[in-house]
Amino acid sequence: MLVRLDGQVAIITGGVSGIGEATARLFIEEGANVIIADVNNPKGEELANELGDRATYVYTDVTEEEEVKQLINQTVEKFGKLDILFNNAGVGPVMDTAEMNDDQWNRVIEVNLNGVFYGTKHAVSHFREKGSGVIINTASMLGHVGQSQTAAYSASKAGVVNLTRATALEYAKYNVRVNAVCPGYVKTPLMEQLEEGDIEELAQVTPLGRLGKAEEVAKAVLFLATDDSSFITGTSLIVDGGYTAK
Ligand SMILES: NC(=O)c1ccc[n+]([C@@H]2O[C@H](COP(=O)([O-])OP(=O)(O)OC[C@H]3O[C@@H](n4cnc5c(N)ncnc54)[C@H](O)[C@@H]3O)[C@@H](O)[C@H]2O)c1
């Protein structure tokens, strides 16, 4: 079988659950060595064991720059290189803006935006030296359109969309491609905070009439990770069942 990531080394943050987990599974199938970076300890180790020798779990809180730096440096030491960084860890509280305190606001920005900054910063110093590299950031369709009760989340994801453009421009000369994937409503544990009726409503407002699957987003990430997208950088690939086409 032809595998598309044979021998490639990929870090996936938030790789223990949902979109990150589906991408870890797909990357392993495609021949990559995958470092799953997350803060979900027992499950992370279980997942890496299940995925086999080419999967490793490394506890990493993306809001801690030193941990992200170590994750990347240790990966390069162990494998001799890093090829793909998937900055995917994210949190998405749904709440009234008027009820949100500073800590709640800051937490969303720290995970969703600062985490992408730290990953990018420490990966590009290695990619520049190597003369190649791919970064994929998980933004959201809410980086392009607004939605009530998601002020911090929508702001963080719009930040990721434009951080993606800025860093794509900055590092293109080193043959580093930086793109974002922007999921719509996808059935993952992130959705567990919603009532069943609300989830049904999200399916109904999606033109394709259903929620997306994590595996469908993972396939878009795979496209952005491989040479199939070799002339694509600075873009946002929207995977939303048509939601933002309205
Ligand atoms: N599910 C959706 O509908 C949807 C839509 C658009 C965008 N997204 C984005 O997709 C990404 C993945 O979300 P998901 O839906 O798979 O949710 P999920 O909750 O299943 O996965 C998120 C993962 O991130 C990890 N994580 C959280 N904080 C972390 C931290 N500080 N450091 C490291 N890891 C951390 C969690 O432990 C979890 O494994 C997020 O960035 C999310 O904003 C999801």
PDB file of C-alpha atoms and ligand atoms in Angstrom:
ATOM      1  CA  MET A   1       0.000   0.000   0.000  1.00  0.00           C
ATOM      2  CA  LEU A   2       1.220   3.477  -0.871  1.00  0.00           C
ATOM      3  CA  VAL A   3       1.610   5.523   2.303  1.00  0.00           C
ATOM      4  CA  ARG A   4       1.799   9.278   2.099  1.00  0.00           C
ATOM      5  CA  LEU A   5       3.793  10.123   5.232  1.00  0.00           C
ATOM      6  CA  ASP A   6       6.367   7.344   5.191  1.00  0.00           C
ATOM      7  CA  GLY A   7       9.111   8.124   7.727  1.00  0.00           C
ATOM      8  CA  GLN A   8       7.775  11.609   8.447  1.00  0.00           C
ATOM      9  CA  VAL A   9       7.838  12.907  12.017  1.00  0.00           C
ATOM     10  CA  ALA A  10       4.705  14.716  13.163  1.00  0.00           C
ATOM     11  CA  ILE A  11       3.703  16.366  16.432  1.00  0.00           C
ATOM     12  CA  ILE A  12      -0.043  16.649  17.111  1.00  0.00           C
ATOM     13  CA  THR A  13      -1.115  18.825  20.035  1.00  0.00           C
ATOM     14  CA  GLY A  14      -4.474  17.938  21.555  1.00  0.00           C
ATOM     15  CA  GLY A  15      -3.876  14.557  19.935  1.00  0.00           C
ATOM     16  CA  VAL A  16      -5.657  12.441  22.541  1.00  0.00           C
ATOM     17  CA  SER A  17      -9.237  13.212  21.586  1.00  0.00           C
ATOM     18  CA  GLY A  18     -11.539  14.249  18.748  1.00  0.00           C
ATOM     19  CA  ILE A  19      -9.914  15.772  15.662  1.00  0.00           C
ATOM     20  CA  GLY A  20      -6.365  15.336  17.020  1.00  0.00           C
ATOM     21  CA  GLU A  21      -6.940  11.660  17.789  1.00  0.00           C
ATOM     22  CA  ALA A  22      -8.468  10.994  14.360  1.00  0.00           C
ATOM     23  CA  THR A  23      -5.469  12.718  12.761  1.00  0.00           C
ATOM     24  CA  ALA A  24      -3.020  10.705  14.877  1.00  0.00           C
ATOM     25  CA  ARG A  25      -4.698   7.484  13.730  1.00  0.00           C
ATOM     26  CA  LEU A  26      -4.644   8.584  10.066  1.00  0.00           C
ATOM     27  CA  PHE A  27      -1.006   9.765  10.192  1.00  0.00           C
ATOM     28  CA  ILE A  28       0.034   6.427  11.737  1.00  0.00           C
ATOM     29  CA  GLU A  29      -1.807   4.564   8.938  1.00  0.00           C
ATOM     30  CA  GLU A  30       0.061   6.768   6.448  1.00  0.00           C
ATOM     31  CA  GLY A  31       3.447   5.723   7.842  1.00  0.00           C
ATOM     32  CA  ALA A  32       4.362   8.667  10.097  1.00  0.00           C
ATOM     33  CA  ASN A  33       5.964   8.687  13.516  1.00  0.00           C
ATOM     34  CA  VAL A  34       3.464  10.580  15.639  1.00  0.00           C
ATOM     35  CA  ILE A  35       4.114  12.415  18.882  1.00  0.00           C
ATOM     36  CA  ILE A  36       0.810  12.977  20.637  1.00  0.00           C
ATOM     37  CA  ALA A  37       1.101  16.016  22.893  1.00  0.00           C
ATOM     38  CA  ASP A  38      -1.736  16.574  25.331  1.00  0.00           C
ATOM     39  CA  VAL A  39      -2.647  17.046  28.973  1.00  0.00           C
ATOM     40  CA  ASN A  40      -4.803  13.918  29.208  1.00  0.00           C
ATOM     41  CA  ASN A  41      -2.366  11.535  30.869  1.00  0.00           C
ATOM     42  CA  PRO A  42      -3.954   8.142  31.306  1.00  0.00           C
ATOM     43  CA  LYS A  43      -5.732   8.302  27.961  1.00  0.00           C
ATOM     44  CA  GLY A  44      -2.679   9.614  26.112  1.00  0.00           C
ATOM     45  CA  GLU A  45      -0.555   6.691  27.177  1.00  0.00           C
ATOM     46  CA  GLU A  46      -3.323   4.187  26.393  1.00  0.00           C
ATOM     47  CA  LEU A  47      -3.788   5.683  22.921  1.00  0.00           C
ATOM     48  CA  ALA A  48      -0.061   5.602  22.142  1.00  0.00           C
ATOM     49  CA  ASN A  49       0.122   1.956  23.273  1.00  0.00           C
ATOM     50  CA  GLU A  50      -2.842   1.086  21.080  1.00  0.00           C
ATOM     51  CA  LEU A  51      -1.329   2.836  18.039  1.00  0.00           C
ATOM     52  CA  GLY A  52       1.955   0.935  18.351  1.00  0.00           C
ATOM     53  CA  ASP A  53       5.676   1.627  18.058  1.00  0.00           C
ATOM     54  CA  ARG A  54       5.396   4.699  15.856  1.00  0.00           C
ATOM     55  CA  ALA A  55       3.219   6.558  18.385  1.00  0.00           C
ATOM     56  CA  THR A  56       4.528   8.342  21.484  1.00  0.00           C
ATOM     57  CA  TYR A  57       2.620  10.309  24.074  1.00  0.00           C
ATOM     58  CA  VAL A  58       4.315  13.316  25.672  1.00  0.00           C
ATOM     59  CA  TYR A  59       2.505  15.261  28.377  1.00  0.00           C
ATOM     60  CA  THR A  60       2.570  18.860  27.132  1.00  0.00           C
ATOM     61  CA  ASP A  61       0.486  21.812  28.201  1.00  0.00           C
ATOM     62  CA  VAL A  62       0.531  24.117  25.167  1.00  0.00           C
ATOM     63  CA  THR A  63       0.065  27.157  27.409  1.00  0.00           C
ATOM     64  CA  GLU A  64       3.517  26.517  28.934  1.00  0.00           C
ATOM     65  CA  GLU A  65       6.151  27.737  26.489  1.00  0.00           C
ATOM     66  CA  GLU A  66       8.950  25.767  28.158  1.00  0.00           C
ATOM     67  CA  GLU A  67       7.008  22.497  27.807  1.00  0.00           C
ATOM     68  CA  VAL A  68       6.324  23.178  24.115  1.00  0.00           C
ATOM     69  CA  LYS A  69       9.983  24.045  23.522  1.00  0.00           C
ATOM     70  CA  GLN A  70      11.093  20.813  25.223  1.00  0.00           C
ATOM     71  CA  LEU A  71       8.549  18.772  23.266  1.00  0.00           C
ATOM     72  CA  ILE A  72       9.959  20.038  19.990  1.00  0.00           C
ATOM     73  CA  ASN A  73      13.628  19.834  21.000  1.00  0.00           C
ATOM     74  CA  GLN A  74      13.248  16.315  22.390  1.00  0.00           C
ATOM     75  CA  THR A  75      11.425  15.192  19.244  1.00  0.00           C
ATOM     76  CA  VAL A  76      14.242  16.515  17.063  1.00  0.00           C
ATOM     77  CA  GLU A  77      16.831  14.844  19.331  1.00  0.00           C
ATOM     78  CA  LYS A  78      15.020  11.499  19.265  1.00  0.00           C
ATOM     79  CA  PHE A  79      14.100  11.338  15.562  1.00  0.00           C
ATOM     80  CA  GLY A  80      16.771  13.622  14.127  1.00  0.00           C
ATOM     81  CA  LYS A  81      14.103  15.883  12.610  1.00  0.00           C
ATOM     82  CA  LEU A  82      10.573  17.239  12.736  1.00  0.00           C
ATOM     83  CA  ASP A  83       8.508  17.442   9.524  1.00  0.00           C
ATOM     84  CA  ILE A  84       4.953  18.345  10.556  1.00  0.00           C
ATOM     85  CA  LEU A  85       3.514  20.307  13.460  1.00  0.00           C
ATOM     86  CA  PHE A  86      -0.259  20.149  13.899  1.00  0.00           C
ATOM     87  CA  ASN A  87      -1.194  22.875  16.419  1.00  0.00           C
ATOM     88  CA  ASN A  88      -4.612  21.523  17.281  1.00  0.00           C
ATOM     89  CA  ALA A  89      -5.180  21.724  21.060  1.00  0.00           C
ATOM     90  CA  GLY A  90      -8.163  23.884  21.861  1.00  0.00           C
ATOM     91  CA  VAL A  91     -10.912  24.632  24.333  1.00  0.00           C
ATOM     92  CA  GLY A  92     -14.317  26.073  23.535  1.00  0.00           C
ATOM     93  CA  PRO A  93     -16.499  27.251  26.358  1.00  0.00           C
ATOM     94  CA  VAL A  94     -19.971  28.492  25.394  1.00  0.00           C
ATOM     95  CA  MET A  95     -21.035  31.317  27.713  1.00  0.00           C
ATOM     96  CA  ASP A  96     -22.481  34.805  27.929  1.00  0.00           C
ATOM     97  CA  THR A  97     -19.834  37.437  27.317  1.00  0.00           C
ATOM     98  CA  ALA A  98     -21.239  39.530  30.179  1.00  0.00           C
ATOM     99  CA  GLU A  99     -20.702  36.604  32.571  1.00  0.00           C
ATOM    100  CA  MET A 100     -17.139  35.870  31.485  1.00  0.00           C
ATOM    101  CA  ASN A 101     -14.354  36.780  33.907  1.00  0.00           C
ATOM    102  CA  ASP A 102     -10.709  37.520  33.072  1.00  0.00           C
ATOM    103  CA  ASP A 103      -9.509  34.030  33.955  1.00  0.00           C
ATOM    104  CA  GLN A 104     -12.040  32.398  31.635  1.00  0.00           C
ATOM    105  CA  TRP A 105     -11.215  34.803  28.797  1.00  0.00           C
ATOM    106  CA  ASN A 106      -7.463  34.395  29.275  1.00  0.00           C
ATOM    107  CA  ARG A 107      -7.634  30.598  29.422  1.00  0.00           C
ATOM    108  CA  VAL A 108      -9.242  30.418  25.963  1.00  0.00           C
ATOM    109  CA  ILE A 109      -6.678  32.799  24.481  1.00  0.00           C
ATOM    110  CA  GLU A 110      -3.799  30.991  26.203  1.00  0.00           C
ATOM    111  CA  VAL A 111      -4.733  27.542  24.878  1.00  0.00           C
ATOM    112  CA  ASN A 112      -6.146  28.427  21.451  1.00  0.00           C
ATOM    113  CA  LEU A 113      -3.862  31.286  20.427  1.00  0.00           C
ATOM    114  CA  ASN A 114      -0.757  31.377  22.638  1.00  0.00           C
ATOM    115  CA  GLY A 115      -0.413  27.604  22.228  1.00  0.00           C
ATOM    116  CA  VAL A 116      -0.230  28.002  18.446  1.00  0.00           C
ATOM    117  CA  PHE A 117       2.305  30.829  18.842  1.00  0.00           C
ATOM    118  CA  TYR A 118       4.605  28.734  21.080  1.00  0.00           C
ATOM    119  CA  GLY A 119       4.433  25.720  18.773  1.00  0.00           C
ATOM    120  CA  THR A 120       5.107  27.822  15.692  1.00  0.00           C
ATOM    121  CA  LYS A 121       7.946  29.751  17.332  1.00  0.00           C
ATOM    122  CA  HIS A 122       9.878  26.661  18.413  1.00  0.00           C
ATOM    123  CA  ALA A 123       9.185  24.565  15.317  1.00  0.00           C
ATOM    124  CA  VAL A 124      10.241  27.220  12.818  1.00  0.00           C
ATOM    125  CA  SER A 125      13.666  27.627  14.344  1.00  0.00           C
ATOM    126  CA  HIS A 126      14.215  23.960  13.474  1.00  0.00           C
ATOM    127  CA  PHE A 127      12.401  24.155  10.105  1.00  0.00           C
ATOM    128  CA  ARG A 128      14.517  27.153   9.025  1.00  0.00           C
ATOM    129  CA  GLU A 129      17.686  25.163   9.586  1.00  0.00           C
ATOM    130  CA  LYS A 130      16.269  22.109   7.799  1.00  0.00           C
ATOM    131  CA  GLY A 131      14.963  24.179   4.861  1.00  0.00           C
ATOM    132  CA  SER A 132      11.491  22.631   4.997  1.00  0.00           C
ATOM    133  CA  GLY A 133       8.538  22.056   7.270  1.00  0.00           C
ATOM    134  CA  VAL A 134       4.771  22.060   7.481  1.00  0.00           C
ATOM    135  CA  ILE A 135       2.586  23.671  10.121  1.00  0.00           C
ATOM    136  CA  ILE A 136      -1.157  23.161  10.267  1.00  0.00           C
ATOM    137  CA  ASN A 137      -3.162  25.148  12.802  1.00  0.00           C
ATOM    138  CA  THR A 138      -6.675  24.234  13.865  1.00  0.00           C
ATOM    139  CA  ALA A 139      -8.715  27.417  13.683  1.00  0.00           C
ATOM    140  CA  SER A 140     -12.476  27.131  13.171  1.00  0.00           C
ATOM    141  CA  MET A 141     -15.208  28.402  10.894  1.00  0.00           C
ATOM    142  CA  LEU A 142     -15.729  30.732  13.888  1.00  0.00           C
ATOM    143  CA  GLY A 143     -12.453  32.360  12.878  1.00  0.00           C
ATOM    144  CA  HIS A 144     -14.383  33.591   9.828  1.00  0.00           C
ATOM    145  CA  VAL A 145     -17.922  34.140  11.101  1.00  0.00           C
ATOM    146  CA  GLY A 146     -19.260  35.056  14.528  1.00  0.00           C
ATOM    147  CA  GLN A 147     -21.565  33.204  16.857  1.00  0.00           C
ATOM    148  CA  SER A 148     -23.191  34.353  20.074  1.00  0.00           C
ATOM    149  CA  GLN A 149     -21.732  33.152  23.394  1.00  0.00           C
ATOM    150  CA  THR A 150     -18.344  32.420  21.854  1.00  0.00           C
ATOM    151  CA  ALA A 151     -16.585  35.808  22.089  1.00  0.00           C
ATOM    152  CA  ALA A 152     -13.259  34.513  23.399  1.00  0.00           C
ATOM    153  CA  TYR A 153     -13.340  31.415  21.216  1.00  0.00           C
ATOM    154  CA  SER A 154     -14.219  33.307  18.023  1.00  0.00           C
ATOM    155  CA  ALA A 155     -11.600  35.976  18.776  1.00  0.00           C
ATOM    156  CA  SER A 156      -8.938  33.323  19.415  1.00  0.00           C
ATOM    157  CA  LYS A 157      -9.748  31.457  16.209  1.00  0.00           C
ATOM    158  CA  ALA A 158      -9.763  34.625  14.072  1.00  0.00           C
ATOM    159  CA  GLY A 159      -6.350  35.242  15.642  1.00  0.00           C
ATOM    160  CA  VAL A 160      -5.209  31.795  14.520  1.00  0.00           C
ATOM    161  CA  VAL A 161      -6.396  32.464  10.953  1.00  0.00           C
ATOM    162  CA  ASN A 162      -4.328  35.629  10.714  1.00  0.00           C
ATOM    163  CA  LEU A 163      -1.362  34.247  12.672  1.00  0.00           C
ATOM    164  CA  THR A 164      -1.363  31.533   9.998  1.00  0.00           C
ATOM    165  CA  ARG A 165      -1.215  34.105   7.183  1.00  0.00           C
ATOM    166  CA  ALA A 166       1.491  36.183   8.881  1.00  0.00           C
ATOM    167  CA  THR A 167       3.769  33.247   9.657  1.00  0.00           C
ATOM    168  CA  ALA A 168       3.197  31.712   6.208  1.00  0.00           C
ATOM    169  CA  LEU A 169       4.528  34.937   4.683  1.00  0.00           C
ATOM    170  CA  GLU A 170       7.401  35.149   7.131  1.00  0.00           C
ATOM    171  CA  TYR A 171       8.704  31.622   6.584  1.00  0.00           C
ATOM    172  CA  ALA A 172       7.845  30.925   2.923  1.00  0.00           C
ATOM    173  CA  LYS A 173      11.428  31.776   1.971  1.00  0.00           C
ATOM    174  CA  TYR A 174      12.589  28.830   4.098  1.00  0.00           C
ATOM    175  CA  ASN A 175      10.206  26.446   2.293  1.00  0.00           C
ATOM    176  CA  VAL A 176       7.980  26.267   5.350  1.00  0.00           C
ATOM    177  CA  ARG A 177       4.242  26.058   4.619  1.00  0.00           C
ATOM    178  CA  VAL A 178       1.731  27.230   7.237  1.00  0.00           C
ATOM    179  CA  ASN A 179      -1.990  26.625   6.781  1.00  0.00           C
ATOM    180  CA  ALA A 180      -5.103  26.462   8.925  1.00  0.00           C
ATOM    181  CA  VAL A 181      -7.936  23.991   8.935  1.00  0.00           C
ATOM    182  CA  CYS A 182     -11.282  25.501   9.920  1.00  0.00           C
ATOM    183  CA  PRO A 183     -13.805  22.921  11.046  1.00  0.00           C
ATOM    184  CA  GLY A 184     -17.514  23.597  11.299  1.00  0.00           C
ATOM    185  CA  TYR A 185     -19.653  21.635  13.753  1.00  0.00           C
ATOM    186  CA  VAL A 186     -17.898  18.329  14.291  1.00  0.00           C
ATOM    187  CA  LYS A 187     -19.007  15.616  16.705  1.00  0.00           C
ATOM    188  CA  THR A 188     -16.178  15.359  19.232  1.00  0.00           C
ATOM    189  CA  PRO A 189     -15.933  15.433  23.049  1.00  0.00           C
ATOM    190  CA  LEU A 190     -15.762  19.257  22.755  1.00  0.00           C
ATOM    191  CA  MET A 191     -19.490  19.085  21.962  1.00  0.00           C
ATOM    192  CA  GLU A 192     -20.286  17.190  25.173  1.00  0.00           C
ATOM    193  CA  GLN A 193     -21.051  20.442  26.993  1.00  0.00           C
ATOM    194  CA  LEU A 194     -24.109  20.882  24.722  1.00  0.00           C
ATOM    195  CA  GLU A 195     -27.567  19.305  25.174  1.00  0.00           C
ATOM    196  CA  GLU A 196     -28.669  16.660  22.672  1.00  0.00           C
ATOM    197  CA  GLY A 197     -31.311  19.093  21.306  1.00  0.00           C
ATOM    198  CA  ASP A 198     -28.678  21.771  20.698  1.00  0.00           C
ATOM    199  CA  ILE A 199     -26.486  19.292  18.832  1.00  0.00           C
ATOM    200  CA  GLU A 200     -29.461  18.358  16.646  1.00  0.00           C
ATOM    201  CA  GLU A 201     -29.981  22.060  15.920  1.00  0.00           C
ATOM    202  CA  LEU A 202     -26.337  22.431  14.823  1.00  0.00           C
ATOM    203  CA  ALA A 203     -26.837  19.537  12.410  1.00  0.00           C
ATOM    204  CA  GLN A 204     -29.921  21.234  10.997  1.00  0.00           C
ATOM    205  CA  VAL A 205     -28.188  24.577  10.369  1.00  0.00           C
ATOM    206  CA  THR A 206     -25.368  22.793   8.544  1.00  0.00           C
ATOM    207  CA  PRO A 207     -26.218  22.667   4.803  1.00  0.00           C
ATOM    208  CA  LEU A 208     -25.125  19.029   4.511  1.00  0.00           C
ATOM    209  CA  GLY A 209     -27.676  18.295   7.250  1.00  0.00           C
ATOM    210  CA  ARG A 210     -25.389  16.624   9.766  1.00  0.00           C
ATOM    211  CA  LEU A 211     -22.389  17.192  11.999  1.00  0.00           C
ATOM    212  CA  GLY A 212     -18.959  16.511  10.586  1.00  0.00           C
ATOM    213  CA  LYS A 213     -16.850  13.585  11.725  1.00  0.00           C
ATOM    214  CA  ALA A 214     -13.380  14.024  13.192  1.00  0.00           C
ATOM    215  CA  GLU A 215     -12.072  11.704  10.462  1.00  0.00           C
ATOM    216  CA  GLU A 216     -13.333  14.113   7.781  1.00  0.00           C
ATOM    217  CA  VAL A 217     -11.273  16.924   9.287  1.00  0.00           C
ATOM    218  CA  ALA A 218      -8.278  14.597   9.639  1.00  0.00           C
ATOM    219  CA  LYS A 219      -8.362  13.963   5.875  1.00  0.00           C
ATOM    220  CA  ALA A 220      -8.139  17.715   5.217  1.00  0.00           C
ATOM    221  CA  VAL A 221      -5.205  17.917   7.633  1.00  0.00           C
ATOM    222  CA  LEU A 222      -3.506  15.053   5.789  1.00  0.00           C
ATOM    223  CA  PHE A 223      -3.918  16.945   2.508  1.00  0.00           C
ATOM    224  CA  LEU A 224      -2.291  20.038   4.040  1.00  0.00           C
ATOM    225  CA  ALA A 225       0.505  17.892   5.512  1.00  0.00           C
ATOM    226  CA  THR A 226       1.555  16.204   2.274  1.00  0.00           C
ATOM    227  CA  ASP A 227       3.072  17.411  -0.970  1.00  0.00           C
ATOM    228  CA  ASP A 228      -0.429  17.203  -2.484  1.00  0.00           C
ATOM    229  CA  SER A 229      -0.709  20.766  -1.136  1.00  0.00           C
ATOM    230  CA  SER A 230       2.845  21.786  -2.054  1.00  0.00           C
ATOM    231  CA  PHE A 231       1.811  25.181  -3.527  1.00  0.00           C
ATOM    232  CA  ILE A 232      -0.602  26.057  -0.734  1.00  0.00           C
ATOM    233  CA  THR A 233       0.483  28.290   2.143  1.00  0.00           C
ATOM    234  CA  GLY A 234      -1.218  30.931   4.276  1.00  0.00           C
ATOM    235  CA  THR A 235      -4.668  29.602   3.551  1.00  0.00           C
ATOM    236  CA  SER A 236      -7.611  28.447   5.658  1.00  0.00           C
ATOM    237  CA  LEU A 237      -9.233  25.238   4.524  1.00  0.00           C
ATOM    238  CA  ILE A 238     -12.845  25.371   5.692  1.00  0.00           C
ATOM    239  CA  VAL A 239     -14.342  21.956   6.479  1.00  0.00           C
ATOM    240  CA  ASP A 240     -17.848  22.899   7.602  1.00  0.00           C
ATOM    241  CA  GLY A 241     -20.464  21.067   5.539  1.00  0.00           C
ATOM    242  CA  GLY A 242     -21.237  24.348   3.775  1.00  0.00           C
ATOM    243  CA  TYR A 243     -22.044  26.462   6.851  1.00  0.00           C
ATOM    244  CA  THR A 244     -19.995  29.534   5.876  1.00  0.00           C
ATOM    245  CA  ALA A 245     -21.165  29.402   2.249  1.00  0.00           C
ATOM    246  CA  LYS A 246     -24.490  30.861   3.413  1.00  0.00           C
TER     247      LYS A 246
HETATM  248  N1  LIG B   1     -15.545  19.978  17.389  1.00  0.00           N
HETATM  249  C1  LIG B   1     -15.831  21.044  16.707  1.00  0.00           C
HETATM  250  O1  LIG B   1     -16.984  21.261  16.310  1.00  0.00           O
HETATM  251  C2  LIG B   1     -14.752  22.035  16.349  1.00  0.00           C
HETATM  252  C3  LIG B   1     -15.070  23.033  15.440  1.00  0.00           C
HETATM  253  C4  LIG B   1     -14.094  23.952  15.080  1.00  0.00           C
HETATM  254  C5  LIG B   1     -12.840  23.885  15.625  1.00  0.00           C
HETATM  255  N2  LIG B   1     -12.550  22.907  16.526  1.00  0.00           N
HETATM  256  C6  LIG B   1     -11.204  22.896  17.068  1.00  0.00           C
HETATM  257  O2  LIG B   1     -10.626  21.627  16.865  1.00  0.00           O
HETATM  258  C7  LIG B   1      -9.594  21.416  17.844  1.00  0.00           C
HETATM  259  C8  LIG B   1      -9.782  20.058  18.447  1.00  0.00           C
HETATM  260  O3  LIG B   1     -11.022  20.042  19.139  1.00  0.00           O
HETATM  261  P1  LIG B   1     -11.940  18.752  19.262  1.00  0.00           P
HETATM  262  O4  LIG B   1     -13.286  19.132  18.789  1.00  0.00           O
HETATM  263  O5  LIG B   1     -11.245  17.583  18.697  1.00  0.00           O
HETATM  264  O6  LIG B   1     -12.062  18.698  20.857  1.00  0.00           O
HETATM  265  P2  LIG B   1     -11.542  17.672  21.952  1.00  0.00           P
HETATM  266  O7  LIG B   1     -11.951  18.262  23.240  1.00  0.00           O
HETATM  267  O8  LIG B   1     -11.986  16.294  21.607  1.00  0.00           O
HETATM  268  O9  LIG B   1      -9.949  17.716  21.789  1.00  0.00           O
HETATM  269  C9  LIG B   1      -9.166  18.754  22.284  1.00  0.00           C
HETATM  270  C10 LIG B   1      -7.897  18.163  22.859  1.00  0.00           C
HETATM  271  O10 LIG B   1      -7.055  19.247  23.278  1.00  0.00           O
HETATM  272  C11 LIG B   1      -6.487  18.896  24.518  1.00  0.00           C
HETATM  273  N3  LIG B   1      -6.083  20.091  25.258  1.00  0.00           N
HETATM  274  C12 LIG B   1      -6.883  20.999  25.883  1.00  0.00           C
HETATM  275  N4  LIG B   1      -6.124  21.926  26.504  1.00  0.00           N
HETATM  276  C13 LIG B   1      -4.830  21.597  26.258  1.00  0.00           C
HETATM  277  C14 LIG B   1      -3.585  22.176  26.634  1.00  0.00           C
HETATM  278  N5  LIG B   1      -3.514  23.261  27.402  1.00  0.00           N
HETATM  279  N6  LIG B   1      -2.447  21.582  26.189  1.00  0.00           N
HETATM  280  C15 LIG B   1      -2.492  20.469  25.424  1.00  0.00           C
HETATM  281  N7  LIG B   1      -3.639  19.875  25.053  1.00  0.00           N
HETATM  282  C16 LIG B   1      -4.796  20.436  25.468  1.00  0.00           C
HETATM  283  C17 LIG B   1      -7.590  18.106  25.237  1.00  0.00           C
HETATM  284  O11 LIG B   1      -7.082  17.334  26.310  1.00  0.00           O
HETATM  285  C18 LIG B   1      -8.152  17.286  24.099  1.00  0.00           C
HETATM  286  O12 LIG B   1      -7.471  16.051  23.962  1.00  0.00           O
HETATM  287  C19 LIG B   1      -9.716  22.583  18.828  1.00  0.00           C
HETATM  288  O13 LIG B   1      -8.738  23.556  18.511  1.00  0.00           O
HETATM  289  C20 LIG B   1     -11.103  23.116  18.562  1.00  0.00           C
HETATM  290  O14 LIG B   1     -11.231  24.481  18.898  1.00  0.00           O
HETATM  291  C21 LIG B   1     -13.473  21.970  16.895  1.00  0.00           C
END
